[in-house]
Short mmCIF file of C-alpha atoms in Angstrom, two decimals:
data_model
loop_
_atom_site.label_atom_id
_atom_site.label_comp_id
_atom_site.label_asym_id
_atom_site.label_seq_id
_atom_site.Cartn_x
_atom_site.Cartn_y
_atom_site.Cartn_z
CA MET A 821 0.12 0.15 0.02
CA SER A 822 1.44 3.33 -1.04
CA ASP A 823 1.72 6.26 1.45
CA SER A 824 1.39 8.89 -1.10
CA PRO A 825 -1.71 10.83 -1.43
CA ASP A 826 -4.63 9.62 -3.65
CA PHE A 827 -5.41 12.20 -6.22
CA ASN A 828 -7.90 10.26 -8.16
CA ILE A 829 -11.18 12.04 -7.97
CA THR A 830 -13.27 8.94 -8.89
CA ASN A 831 -12.22 7.43 -5.46
CA TYR A 832 -14.10 10.14 -3.58
CA SER A 833 -17.66 10.53 -2.82
CA LEU A 834 -19.43 13.78 -2.58
CA GLU A 835 -19.60 13.38 1.26
CA ASP A 836 -15.84 12.74 1.36
CA LEU A 837 -15.19 16.01 -0.77
CA ILE A 838 -17.48 18.05 1.42
CA GLU A 839 -15.60 16.92 4.61
CA LEU A 840 -12.20 17.49 2.77
CA ILE A 841 -12.98 21.26 2.15
CA GLY A 842 -15.20 21.63 5.34
CA ALA A 843 -18.87 21.42 5.52
CA GLY A 844 -19.21 24.91 6.83
CA SER A 845 -17.85 26.42 3.68
CA THR A 846 -20.37 24.60 1.24
CA GLN A 847 -23.42 26.61 1.84
CA THR A 848 -23.17 28.64 -1.50
CA GLN A 849 -21.31 28.14 -4.89
CA GLU A 850 -19.17 31.34 -3.92
CA SER A 851 -18.00 29.80 -0.80
CA ILE A 852 -17.06 26.50 -2.71
CA ARG A 853 -15.02 28.60 -5.22
CA GLY A 854 -13.35 30.50 -2.49
CA ALA A 855 -12.28 27.30 -0.67
CA ILE A 856 -10.97 25.77 -3.85
CA ASN A 857 -9.12 28.78 -4.71
CA ASN A 858 -7.38 29.07 -1.38
CA ALA A 859 -6.36 25.39 -1.63
CA VAL A 860 -5.08 25.77 -4.99
CA LYS A 861 -3.03 28.80 -4.12
CA GLN A 862 -1.34 27.04 -1.32
CA PHE A 863 -0.28 24.13 -3.57
CA GLU A 864 0.91 26.37 -6.25
CA ALA A 865 3.15 28.04 -3.84
CA LEU A 866 4.56 24.57 -2.92
CA GLN A 867 4.76 23.75 -6.60
CA ASN A 868 2.64 20.54 -6.12
CA SER A 869 0.99 20.30 -9.48
CA ASP A 870 -0.86 17.07 -8.76
CA ALA A 871 -2.60 18.60 -5.72
CA VAL A 872 -3.35 21.72 -7.77
CA THR A 873 -5.04 19.60 -10.55
CA PHE A 874 -6.96 17.49 -7.91
CA PHE A 875 -8.50 20.44 -6.13
CA LYS A 876 -9.59 21.97 -9.41
CA GLU A 877 -11.38 18.69 -10.21
CA VAL A 878 -12.86 18.84 -6.66
CA GLY A 879 -14.35 22.13 -7.30
CA GLU A 880 -15.81 21.24 -10.74
CA LYS A 881 -17.45 18.11 -9.35
CA LEU A 882 -19.06 19.91 -6.28
CA LEU A 883 -20.37 22.78 -8.67
CA GLU A 884 -21.80 20.20 -11.03
CA ASN A 885 -23.63 18.34 -8.10
CA PHE A 886 -24.42 21.54 -6.20
CA GLY A 887 -28.22 20.49 -6.03
CA LYS A 888 -27.41 17.40 -3.96
CA LEU A 889 -25.00 19.02 -1.52
CA GLN A 890 -27.56 20.56 0.91
CA ASP A 891 -29.07 17.22 1.81
CA ILE A 892 -25.63 15.72 2.30
CA ILE A 893 -24.56 18.77 4.61
CA ASP A 894 -27.67 18.42 6.61
CA SER A 895 -27.11 14.74 7.14
CA LEU A 896 -23.56 15.50 8.38
CA ASP A 897 -24.80 18.18 10.87
CA GLN A 898 -27.37 15.77 12.27
CA LYS A 899 -24.69 13.05 12.66
CA GLU A 900 -22.40 15.51 14.49
CA GLU A 901 -25.23 16.64 16.91
CA SER A 902 -26.22 13.04 17.75
CA VAL A 903 -22.86 12.58 19.21
CA TYR A 904 -23.35 15.33 21.82
CA ASP A 905 -27.01 14.68 22.48
CA GLU A 906 -27.07 11.05 23.04
CA ASN A 907 -26.97 11.39 26.92
CA VAL A 908 -26.26 14.07 29.49
CA SER A 909 -23.24 12.24 31.08
CA GLU A 910 -21.39 12.01 27.77
CA ASN A 911 -21.97 15.82 27.29
CA GLU A 912 -20.63 16.73 30.88
CA TYR A 913 -17.81 14.22 31.08
CA TYR A 914 -14.98 13.07 28.80
CA ASN A 915 -14.94 9.68 27.21
CA SER A 916 -12.31 7.64 29.24
CA GLU A 917 -12.07 4.99 26.51
CA ASN A 918 -10.54 7.55 24.12
CA ILE A 919 -8.60 9.58 26.57
CA SER A 920 -5.29 9.40 24.56
CA SER A 921 -6.91 11.16 21.58
CA LEU A 922 -8.31 13.80 23.81
CA LEU A 923 -4.99 14.46 25.42
CA THR A 924 -3.43 14.67 22.19
CA GLU A 925 -5.87 17.56 21.05
CA GLU A 926 -5.47 19.39 24.47
CA LEU A 927 -1.68 19.09 25.07
CA PRO A 928 0.86 20.60 22.86
CA ASN A 929 2.99 17.95 20.92
CA ARG A 930 6.59 19.15 21.79
CA LYS A 931 8.39 16.09 20.54
CA GLU A 932 7.05 15.66 16.83
CA ASN A 933 6.70 19.22 15.97
CA VAL A 934 9.13 19.35 13.02
CA SER A 935 7.76 19.01 9.32
CA VAL A 936 9.02 19.23 5.93
CA LEU A 937 8.25 22.29 4.00
CA ASP A 938 9.61 21.45 0.61
CA PRO A 939 9.42 17.63 0.30
CA GLU A 940 9.98 17.71 -3.58
CA ASN A 941 12.99 19.88 -3.97
CA HIS A 942 15.25 20.77 -1.02
CA MET A 943 13.61 18.90 1.80
CA THR A 944 13.64 22.04 3.97
CA GLN A 945 12.50 21.35 7.67
CA GLY A 946 10.60 23.92 9.88
CA GLN A 947 9.39 23.72 13.49
CA GLY A 948 5.90 24.62 14.12
CA ARG A 949 4.65 26.95 16.79
CA LEU A 950 3.05 25.43 19.98
CA LEU A 951 -0.68 26.22 20.35
CA ILE A 952 -0.14 27.75 23.78
CA PRO A 953 -0.86 31.36 24.87
CA ASN A 954 2.12 33.57 24.65
CA VAL A 955 0.98 36.21 27.12
CA HIS A 956 2.88 37.75 30.03
CA ASN A 957 2.55 40.82 32.21
CA VAL A 958 4.42 43.88 31.00
CA ASN A 959 6.85 45.54 33.30
CA THR A 960 5.57 49.09 32.47
CA THR A 961 1.83 50.12 32.28
CA GLN A 962 0.48 53.43 31.36
CA GLY A 963 -1.14 55.44 34.09
CA SER A 964 -3.64 58.06 34.62
CA MET A 965 -2.15 60.28 37.46
CA ASN A 966 1.39 59.95 35.84
CA PRO A 967 2.71 58.65 32.56
CA THR A 968 3.70 55.32 34.06
CA LEU A 969 1.43 53.64 36.56
CA ARG A 970 2.87 53.15 40.02
CA ASN A 971 0.90 51.52 42.80
CA THR A 972 3.53 51.58 45.61
CA TYR A 973 6.82 53.14 46.39
CA LEU A 974 9.45 52.53 48.93
CA ASN A 975 11.09 54.59 51.72
CA ILE A 976 13.96 54.06 54.19
CA ILE A 977 13.92 54.74 57.93
CA ASN A 978 17.31 54.79 59.33
CA VAL A 979 17.38 53.98 63.00
CA ASP A 980 20.62 54.65 64.93
CA SER A 981 20.65 54.44 68.75
CA GLN A 982 23.16 57.21 68.90
CA TYR A 983 20.48 59.57 67.98
CA ARG A 984 18.16 58.64 70.61
CA GLU A 985 16.74 61.57 72.64
CA ILE A 986 18.84 63.31 75.28
CA LYS A 987 17.06 65.16 78.05
CA SER A 988 17.41 68.83 78.13
CA GLY A 989 19.65 70.39 80.63
CA SER A 990 18.32 71.31 84.07
CA VAL A 991 18.84 74.77 85.64
CA LYS A 992 20.68 74.73 89.10
CA CYS A 993 19.50 76.92 91.91
CA SER A 994 22.28 79.44 91.10
CA GLY A 995 20.56 79.92 87.60
CA ILE A 996 23.45 78.13 85.66
CA ASP A 997 22.51 75.51 83.13
CA ASP A 998 23.55 71.91 84.00
CA ASN A 999 24.61 70.70 80.58
CA THR A 1000 27.73 68.87 81.66
CA SER A 1001 26.28 65.35 81.29
CA ASN A 1002 24.16 63.38 78.54
CA LYS A 1003 21.04 62.02 79.99
CA TYR A 1004 19.73 59.65 77.33
CA LEU A 1005 16.26 58.29 77.53
CA GLY A 1006 16.46 54.61 77.70
CA THR A 1007 19.50 52.40 76.76
CA SER A 1008 21.03 51.87 73.35
CA THR A 1009 19.02 48.47 73.12
CA ASP A 1010 15.85 49.66 74.48
CA PHE A 1011 14.52 53.23 73.45
CA THR A 1012 11.45 54.93 72.01
CA PHE A 1013 11.72 57.65 69.44
CA ASP A 1014 9.45 59.83 67.13
CA LEU A 1015 9.94 59.81 63.35
CA SER A 1016 11.16 62.97 61.84
CA GLU A 1017 8.09 62.85 59.69
CA PRO A 1018 5.12 60.55 59.77
CA MET A 1019 4.87 57.69 57.25
CA HIS A 1020 1.47 57.65 55.72
CA ASN A 1021 -0.29 54.79 53.75
CA VAL A 1022 2.12 52.16 54.93
CA MET A 1023 1.45 48.76 53.59
CA SER A 1024 4.58 46.75 55.06
CA ILE A 1025 7.89 46.98 56.73
CA THR A 1026 10.84 44.90 56.66
CA VAL A 1027 14.37 45.22 57.84
CA GLY A 1028 16.91 46.05 55.27
CA SER A 1029 20.15 45.49 57.16
CA ILE A 1030 21.39 45.68 60.74
CA GLU A 1031 24.71 46.52 62.30
CA VAL A 1032 25.60 45.42 65.81
CA PRO A 1033 28.85 45.80 67.66
CA ARG A 1034 30.23 42.67 69.51
CA THR A 1035 30.50 44.34 72.83
CA TRP A 1036 28.32 42.38 75.10
CA TYR A 1037 29.96 40.22 77.74
CA PRO A 1038 29.10 36.57 77.82
CA PHE A 1039 30.32 36.46 81.38
CA ASN A 1040 28.64 39.20 83.28
CA GLU A 1041 27.05 39.64 86.60
CA GLN A 1042 23.52 40.50 85.47
CA PHE A 1043 22.94 36.87 84.41
CA GLY A 1044 25.14 35.29 87.14
CA THR A 1045 27.84 33.98 84.93
CA THR A 1046 30.75 35.46 86.82
CA SER A 1047 30.54 33.40 90.12
CA PHE A 1048 29.88 30.06 91.84
CA GLU A 1049 30.57 28.55 95.20
CA ILE A 1050 33.00 25.97 96.28
CA ASN A 1051 32.59 24.61 99.87
CA GLY A 1052 30.33 27.57 100.59
CA LYS A 1053 32.98 30.04 99.52
CA LEU A 1054 32.32 32.49 96.61
CA VAL A 1055 34.59 32.39 93.61
CA THR A 1056 34.05 35.41 91.37
CA ILE A 1057 35.64 36.24 88.09
CA PRO A 1058 35.78 39.65 86.38
CA GLU A 1059 33.17 40.44 83.61
CA GLY A 1060 34.32 40.36 80.11
CA PHE A 1061 35.32 38.29 77.24
CA TYR A 1062 37.04 34.82 77.53
CA ASP A 1063 37.26 33.65 74.04
CA ASP A 1064 40.19 31.51 74.75
CA PRO A 1065 39.29 28.63 77.25
CA SER A 1066 42.90 28.69 78.51
CA VAL A 1067 42.50 32.27 79.79
CA LEU A 1068 39.07 31.45 81.44
CA GLU A 1069 41.00 28.54 83.14
CA SER A 1070 43.78 30.72 84.22
CA VAL A 1071 41.47 33.42 85.86
CA ILE A 1072 39.35 30.78 87.71
CA LYS A 1073 42.52 29.25 88.87
CA SER A 1074 43.82 32.55 90.35
CA GLN A 1075 40.60 32.79 92.31
CA LEU A 1076 40.57 29.28 93.53
CA ILE A 1077 44.09 29.60 95.14
CA THR A 1078 43.06 32.45 97.35
CA ILE A 1079 40.08 30.29 98.61
CA ASP A 1080 41.48 26.80 98.81
CA PRO A 1081 45.02 26.03 97.28
CA SER A 1082 44.09 22.30 97.11
CA CYS A 1083 41.55 22.81 94.52
CA ASN A 1084 42.12 22.89 90.71
CA ILE A 1085 40.43 23.49 87.52
CA ASP A 1086 41.28 21.98 84.22
CA ILE A 1087 39.82 22.77 80.68
CA CYS A 1088 40.85 20.15 78.31
CA GLY A 1089 42.05 21.51 75.10
CA ASN A 1090 41.03 18.60 73.06
CA THR A 1091 37.42 17.81 74.39
CA PHE A 1092 36.70 21.43 75.77
CA LYS A 1093 35.28 19.70 78.87
CA THR A 1094 36.06 21.04 82.49
CA THR A 1095 37.23 19.10 85.51
CA ILE A 1096 37.34 20.46 89.08
CA ASP A 1097 38.98 18.50 91.85
CA CYS A 1098 40.22 19.16 95.43
CA SER A 1099 42.45 17.25 97.60
CA SER A 1100 39.70 17.54 100.50
CA ASN A 1101 36.02 17.18 100.52
CA PHE A 1102 34.35 19.83 98.44
CA THR A 1103 30.86 20.84 97.15
CA LEU A 1104 29.86 22.94 93.99
CA ASN A 1105 27.15 25.41 93.83
CA PHE A 1106 26.59 27.23 90.61
CA ILE A 1107 23.56 29.29 91.47
CA PRO A 1108 24.69 31.15 94.73
CA ASP A 1109 22.26 33.81 96.23
CA VAL A 1110 24.20 36.94 95.62
CA SER A 1111 22.55 40.04 96.44
CA GLY A 1112 22.07 42.49 93.62
CA CYS A 1113 22.58 39.83 90.90
CA ASN A 1114 18.88 38.89 90.35
CA LEU A 1115 18.06 42.19 88.50
CA ASN A 1116 14.91 42.29 86.28
CA ASN A 1117 14.11 38.70 86.75
CA SER A 1118 17.75 37.87 85.50
CA GLY A 1119 20.65 36.43 87.44
CA ALA A 1120 21.90 32.81 87.66
CA LYS A 1121 19.38 30.10 86.61
CA VAL A 1122 19.56 26.41 86.53
CA ASP A 1123 19.97 26.45 82.70
CA HIS A 1124 22.36 29.50 82.59
CA ASN A 1125 25.13 30.14 85.04
CA LEU A 1126 28.92 29.99 85.12
CA GLY A 1127 28.90 26.29 85.72
CA TRP A 1128 26.53 25.96 82.59
CA LEU A 1129 29.07 27.82 80.59
CA LEU A 1130 31.76 25.66 81.87
CA GLY A 1131 29.80 22.53 80.76
CA PHE A 1132 28.17 21.56 83.98
CA ARG A 1133 24.53 20.68 83.57
CA GLN A 1134 23.56 20.42 87.35
CA PRO A 1135 23.05 23.55 89.57
CA ARG A 1136 24.61 21.84 92.55
CA TYR A 1137 26.92 18.80 93.05
CA PRO A 1138 27.00 17.30 96.64
CA MET A 1139 30.20 16.73 98.78
CA VAL A 1140 32.51 14.04 97.54
CA ALA A 1141 35.73 12.79 99.08
CA GLY A 1142 38.77 14.61 97.86
CA GLY A 1143 41.50 13.08 95.48
CA GLU A 1144 41.89 12.61 91.73
CA MET A 1145 39.45 9.77 91.49
CA ASN A 1146 36.69 11.78 93.10
CA ARG A 1147 36.33 14.75 90.90
CA TYR A 1148 33.66 16.34 89.11
CA ALA A 1149 33.75 16.37 85.19
CA SER A 1150 31.32 18.55 83.12
CA GLU A 1151 28.73 16.84 81.07
CA GLY A 1152 28.91 19.30 78.20
CA CYS A 1153 31.57 21.49 76.58
CA VAL A 1154 32.71 25.04 77.40
CA ASN A 1155 30.81 27.76 75.90
CA THR A 1156 32.43 31.23 75.78
CA PHE A 1157 30.59 32.46 72.82
CA GLY A 1158 27.47 33.61 74.34
CA THR A 1159 24.16 34.21 72.60
CA ARG A 1160 23.99 32.49 69.24
CA TYR A 1161 21.20 34.77 67.86
CA LEU A 1162 19.64 38.14 68.39
CA LEU A 1163 16.04 39.44 68.12
CA LEU A 1164 15.02 42.70 66.84
CA LYS A 1165 11.79 43.92 68.47
CA VAL A 1166 10.03 46.82 66.87
CA ASN A 1167 6.72 48.16 68.48
CA ASP A 1168 4.97 50.37 65.91
CA PHE A 1169 1.92 51.16 68.28
CA GLN A 1170 -0.37 49.69 65.62
CA SER A 1171 -3.05 47.02 65.74
CA ASN A 1172 -3.86 47.17 62.02
CA ARG A 1173 -1.74 44.14 61.28
CA VAL A 1174 -1.17 40.42 61.58
CA THR A 1175 -0.33 39.81 65.17
CA GLY A 1176 1.83 36.90 64.23
CA GLY A 1177 5.36 37.22 65.67
CA MET A 1178 7.72 34.51 66.89
CA VAL A 1179 6.42 31.38 68.52
CA SER A 1180 8.76 29.22 70.59
CA LEU A 1181 8.73 26.26 72.98
CA THR A 1182 6.15 26.38 75.78
CA ASP A 1183 7.22 26.35 79.43
CA ASN A 1184 4.99 23.44 80.21
CA GLN A 1185 3.61 25.00 83.29
CA GLU A 1186 -0.12 24.90 84.48
CA LYS A 1187 -0.88 28.36 85.59
CA PHE A 1188 -3.84 28.82 87.86
CA LYS A 1189 -5.57 32.16 87.95
CA LEU A 1190 -6.20 33.67 91.40
CA PRO A 1191 -9.91 34.49 92.03
CA SER A 1192 -11.00 38.10 92.10
CA TYR A 1193 -11.56 38.04 95.92
CA TYR A 1194 -7.81 37.36 96.38
CA ARG A 1195 -7.30 41.15 95.94
CA LYS A 1196 -8.98 41.71 99.31
CA ILE A 1197 -6.93 38.95 100.94
CA LYS A 1198 -3.59 40.22 99.44
CA ALA A 1199 -4.31 43.78 100.59
CA SER A 1200 -5.06 43.04 104.32
CA THR A 1201 -4.26 39.42 105.33
CA PRO A 1202 -2.09 37.74 102.71
CA PHE A 1203 -0.75 34.27 102.60
CA CYS A 1204 2.93 34.46 103.46
CA SER A 1205 5.68 32.03 104.36
CA THR A 1206 6.97 34.24 107.34
CA ASP A 1207 5.61 35.83 110.26
CA GLU A 1208 5.42 39.65 110.82
CA ASN A 1209 9.04 39.46 112.05
CA GLY A 1210 10.22 37.67 109.00
CA VAL A 1211 10.71 34.44 110.77
CA PRO A 1212 9.95 31.46 108.48
CA ASN A 1213 6.68 29.66 109.42
CA PRO A 1214 7.23 26.03 110.58
CA GLN A 1215 6.50 23.13 108.15
CA THR A 1216 3.73 20.76 108.96
CA ASN A 1217 2.90 17.18 107.76
CA THR A 1218 0.02 18.59 105.67
CA ASP A 1219 2.23 21.23 104.08
CA PRO A 1220 5.74 19.72 103.66
CA SER A 1221 6.67 22.38 101.02
CA GLY A 1222 6.35 25.22 103.44
CA ALA A 1223 3.90 26.73 105.67
CA ILE A 1224 1.93 29.22 103.80
CA LEU A 1225 -0.26 30.96 106.32
CA GLN A 1226 -2.62 33.86 106.51
CA ARG A 1227 -1.40 36.89 108.55
CA PRO A 1228 -2.08 40.51 108.94
CA ASN A 1229 -0.38 42.86 106.50
CA SER A 1230 2.64 44.79 108.01
CA GLY A 1231 1.04 47.97 106.73
CA GLY A 1232 -2.13 47.53 108.72
CA VAL A 1233 -5.44 45.98 108.04
CA GLU A 1234 -8.65 47.54 106.93
CA THR A 1235 -11.67 47.08 109.33
CA PHE A 1236 -15.28 48.29 109.24
CA VAL A 1237 -18.26 47.95 111.52
CA ARG A 1238 -20.62 44.91 110.92
CA SER A 1239 -23.99 45.94 109.69
CA CYS A 1240 -27.00 45.01 111.70
CA ARG A 1241 -30.64 45.07 110.66
CA LYS A 1242 -32.03 44.26 114.04
CA GLY A 1243 -30.98 43.15 117.63
CA THR A 1244 -27.77 43.90 119.47
CA GLN A 1245 -24.98 45.49 117.49
CA ASN A 1246 -21.73 43.35 117.39
CA PRO A 1247 -19.00 45.31 118.85
CA ASN A 1248 -16.20 43.43 117.03
CA SER A 1249 -15.17 44.91 113.71
CA ILE A 1250 -14.75 43.02 110.51
CA ILE A 1251 -11.21 42.65 108.96
CA ASP A 1252 -11.62 43.13 105.28
CA GLY A 1253 -10.07 39.95 103.53
CA SER A 1254 -10.42 37.79 106.48
CA ASN A 1255 -14.01 37.85 108.21
CA ASN A 1256 -15.81 38.50 105.24
CA ILE A 1257 -14.19 35.64 103.23
CA THR A 1258 -15.58 32.14 103.63
CA ASN A 1259 -13.19 29.15 104.66
CA ALA A 1260 -13.84 27.52 101.39
CA GLN A 1261 -12.52 30.72 99.65
CA LYS A 1262 -9.56 30.98 101.86
CA TYR A 1263 -8.49 27.36 101.34
CA THR A 1264 -8.86 27.74 97.60
CA ALA A 1265 -6.77 30.88 97.52
CA GLN A 1266 -4.05 29.16 99.80
CA GLN A 1267 -3.69 26.18 97.69
CA ILE A 1268 -3.43 28.28 94.43
CA VAL A 1269 -0.65 30.36 96.12
CA ILE A 1270 1.04 27.16 97.11
CA SER A 1271 0.72 25.70 93.79
CA ARG A 1272 2.17 28.80 91.98
CA LYS A 1273 5.10 28.74 94.39
CA ASN A 1274 5.85 25.23 93.86
CA LYS A 1275 5.57 25.32 90.10
CA SER A 1276 7.72 28.21 89.64
CA GLN A 1277 10.97 27.13 87.95
CA ASN A 1278 14.30 28.96 88.42
CA ARG A 1279 15.09 29.06 84.74
CA TYR A 1280 15.07 31.19 81.64
CA PHE A 1281 12.01 30.53 79.16
CA ALA A 1282 11.96 30.83 75.53
CA PRO A 1283 11.21 34.38 74.34
CA THR A 1284 7.86 34.81 72.43
CA ASP A 1285 6.51 38.17 71.31
CA THR A 1286 4.19 39.46 68.60
CA ASP A 1287 6.58 42.56 67.96
CA ILE A 1288 9.70 40.54 66.86
CA LEU A 1289 10.55 41.79 63.48
CA LEU A 1290 13.82 40.01 62.81
CA ARG A 1291 15.73 37.12 64.02
CA PHE A 1292 19.39 36.85 62.89
CA PRO A 1293 22.39 34.54 63.81
CA VAL A 1294 25.55 35.75 65.41
CA ASP A 1295 28.58 34.36 63.60
CA LYS A 1296 31.72 33.54 65.30
CA ASN A 1297 34.35 36.10 64.41
CA SER A 1298 37.77 36.07 66.12
CA ASP A 1299 37.85 39.89 65.72
CA ARG A 1300 35.44 41.46 68.05
CA ARG A 1301 36.11 44.74 66.75
CA ARG A 1302 34.25 44.07 63.59
CA PRO A 1303 30.48 44.48 63.96
CA ILE A 1304 27.76 42.02 62.98
CA ILE A 1305 26.46 43.09 59.61
CA TYR A 1306 23.36 41.20 58.49
CA GLY A 1307 21.30 41.82 55.39
CA ASN A 1308 17.72 40.74 55.41
CA ASP A 1309 16.45 38.64 52.43
CA GLY A 1310 12.93 40.14 52.77
CA THR A 1311 11.06 37.10 53.94
CA GLN A 1312 10.72 38.41 57.42
CA THR A 1313 8.06 41.15 56.68
CA ARG A 1314 5.40 42.76 58.70
CA THR A 1315 2.27 43.44 56.56
CA TYR A 1316 -0.67 45.54 57.57
CA PHE A 1317 -4.31 44.86 56.72
CA GLY A 1318 -4.65 48.43 55.24
CA PRO A 1319 -2.68 51.67 54.78
CA THR A 1320 -1.65 52.85 58.14
CA THR A 1321 0.34 55.67 59.55
CA LEU A 1322 3.60 55.23 61.58
CA LYS A 1323 4.61 58.15 63.94
CA ARG A 1324 6.43 56.41 66.95
CA LEU A 1325 8.47 53.35 67.33
CA ARG A 1326 9.93 51.48 70.21
CA VAL A 1327 13.10 49.48 69.43
CA GLN A 1328 14.69 46.63 71.50
CA LEU A 1329 17.60 44.52 70.72
CA LEU A 1330 17.24 41.23 72.65
CA ASP A 1331 19.35 38.16 73.29
CA ASP A 1332 18.44 34.50 73.26
CA LYS A 1333 16.73 34.83 76.77
CA GLY A 1334 14.56 37.70 75.55
CA TYR A 1335 16.38 40.46 77.66
CA PRO A 1336 17.84 43.64 76.16
CA VAL A 1337 21.56 43.10 75.23
CA ASN A 1338 23.96 45.15 77.14
CA LEU A 1339 26.34 46.68 74.75
CA ASN A 1340 28.28 48.48 77.26
CA ASN A 1341 27.29 51.98 76.17
CA MET A 1342 27.85 51.12 72.48
CA ASN A 1343 25.26 51.74 69.72
CA PHE A 1344 23.68 49.83 67.05
CA SER A 1345 21.83 50.58 63.89
CA PHE A 1346 19.41 49.19 61.39
CA SER A 1347 17.42 50.29 58.38
CA LEU A 1348 13.63 49.78 57.74
CA ILE A 1349 12.31 49.42 54.18
CA VAL A 1350 8.81 50.87 54.23
CA LYS A 1351 6.44 50.17 51.37
CA GLN A 1352 3.80 52.82 50.97
CA LEU A 1353 0.64 53.04 48.88
CA TYR A 1354 0.70 55.67 46.15
CA GLN A 1355 -2.65 54.67 44.44
CA TYR A 1356 -4.84 51.73 43.89
#
């Protein structure tokens, strides 16, 4: 069987010829001539004489039998409509039996998309265009207010803590201005400021870049990482940087010699683990009660103290017999680096935004809310663990955790006369928060106070806040004179529900504990990229 086209007109019926040139174009003789002329011109351009002759014969045969064509066209239209009107399901859903042919019609053929343009002479090949839309958004569109359409524009807010507000100088009694000192409002890592001009129609803000000097001390008194007790005697090291573990070892040794020359500390240069031993019995306490240390809920905690930085994971170690075989070795490695990341908290004093901030680990504590009547109890006769003289209440079998008892407030109690509707007036006054509270209410409040006291953990909790705008890592650099320079990739963005106005900001730079970083009177800076609405 030959693969060449059949140009013998006698082998085709009128129905075949109508389908060949299209049934829709055979309504009139003019449409038949137009379809034949188009076909002839195409094949003349391809210099295919056989096809030209064939289509001329097709036109002559269709025009000679034009009276019979309308009935054939009507039968073809009815046959096509019957395919779609057979039932509803076939009209609504595809035919799964012929899915390959349907996919061939819908999906572009990217593999077999090359055809021969001139098969008789030069065999020229050409690649066809895929039947897919070639539409994309243009970068520039004509606007109405301006020649080019712009919906938003960007502004930069430069925040530098060195320019925070300084109080104006006061006047002495002698009438001389006292301008001899700088009285900054807030610290360099926690301050509030007004913008030089309000930012209107703000849609979103994001941090562009941030520059922070490496001047915070990993070993500092505020967090209780400068002291520990050995045999009840306090060992204290100066605040500062101890990047080299050998320097830290030497400083602690010099302090141990003054307390107990038989005690020694060793930081292994290979494993970075710490060993403490003495020739006599000794105990270790890494969370000593040092007055003035626990400021702003900071200080030494069970999970952050000098022992923790040395690698010891327990807050206290009991007494052991002295000697090399009875010594304490740290469970972890020495950490002289400090915080591994910093948090930038920006309070814009706006509620027209997504409240999502930074979510972290839960503290796993069941917090019981004190009843409303506890305010009366606390004001006059609170539940305390000591008496009026500060002497601890004795423990009982029913309360082994500590006797939490109700006693009158040292500042005095509030009393009032009992009301009486009839009969003899009661001469005894009522103590507010004691006589007007039932025993059941007293017991409930007492147990909640005990529960809150027992469940409190002396540890740091993961920082969580809705105003955290940026979390960025602190890379370890041997040269602390070089500041941390971090460029944001734009993923940490604060988006507002609608155009808003920014006038005032509060900025805080926090460590991994959620407390403002102490930069030792150094300043940090960052930039805010503000996206503002120009027109809808």
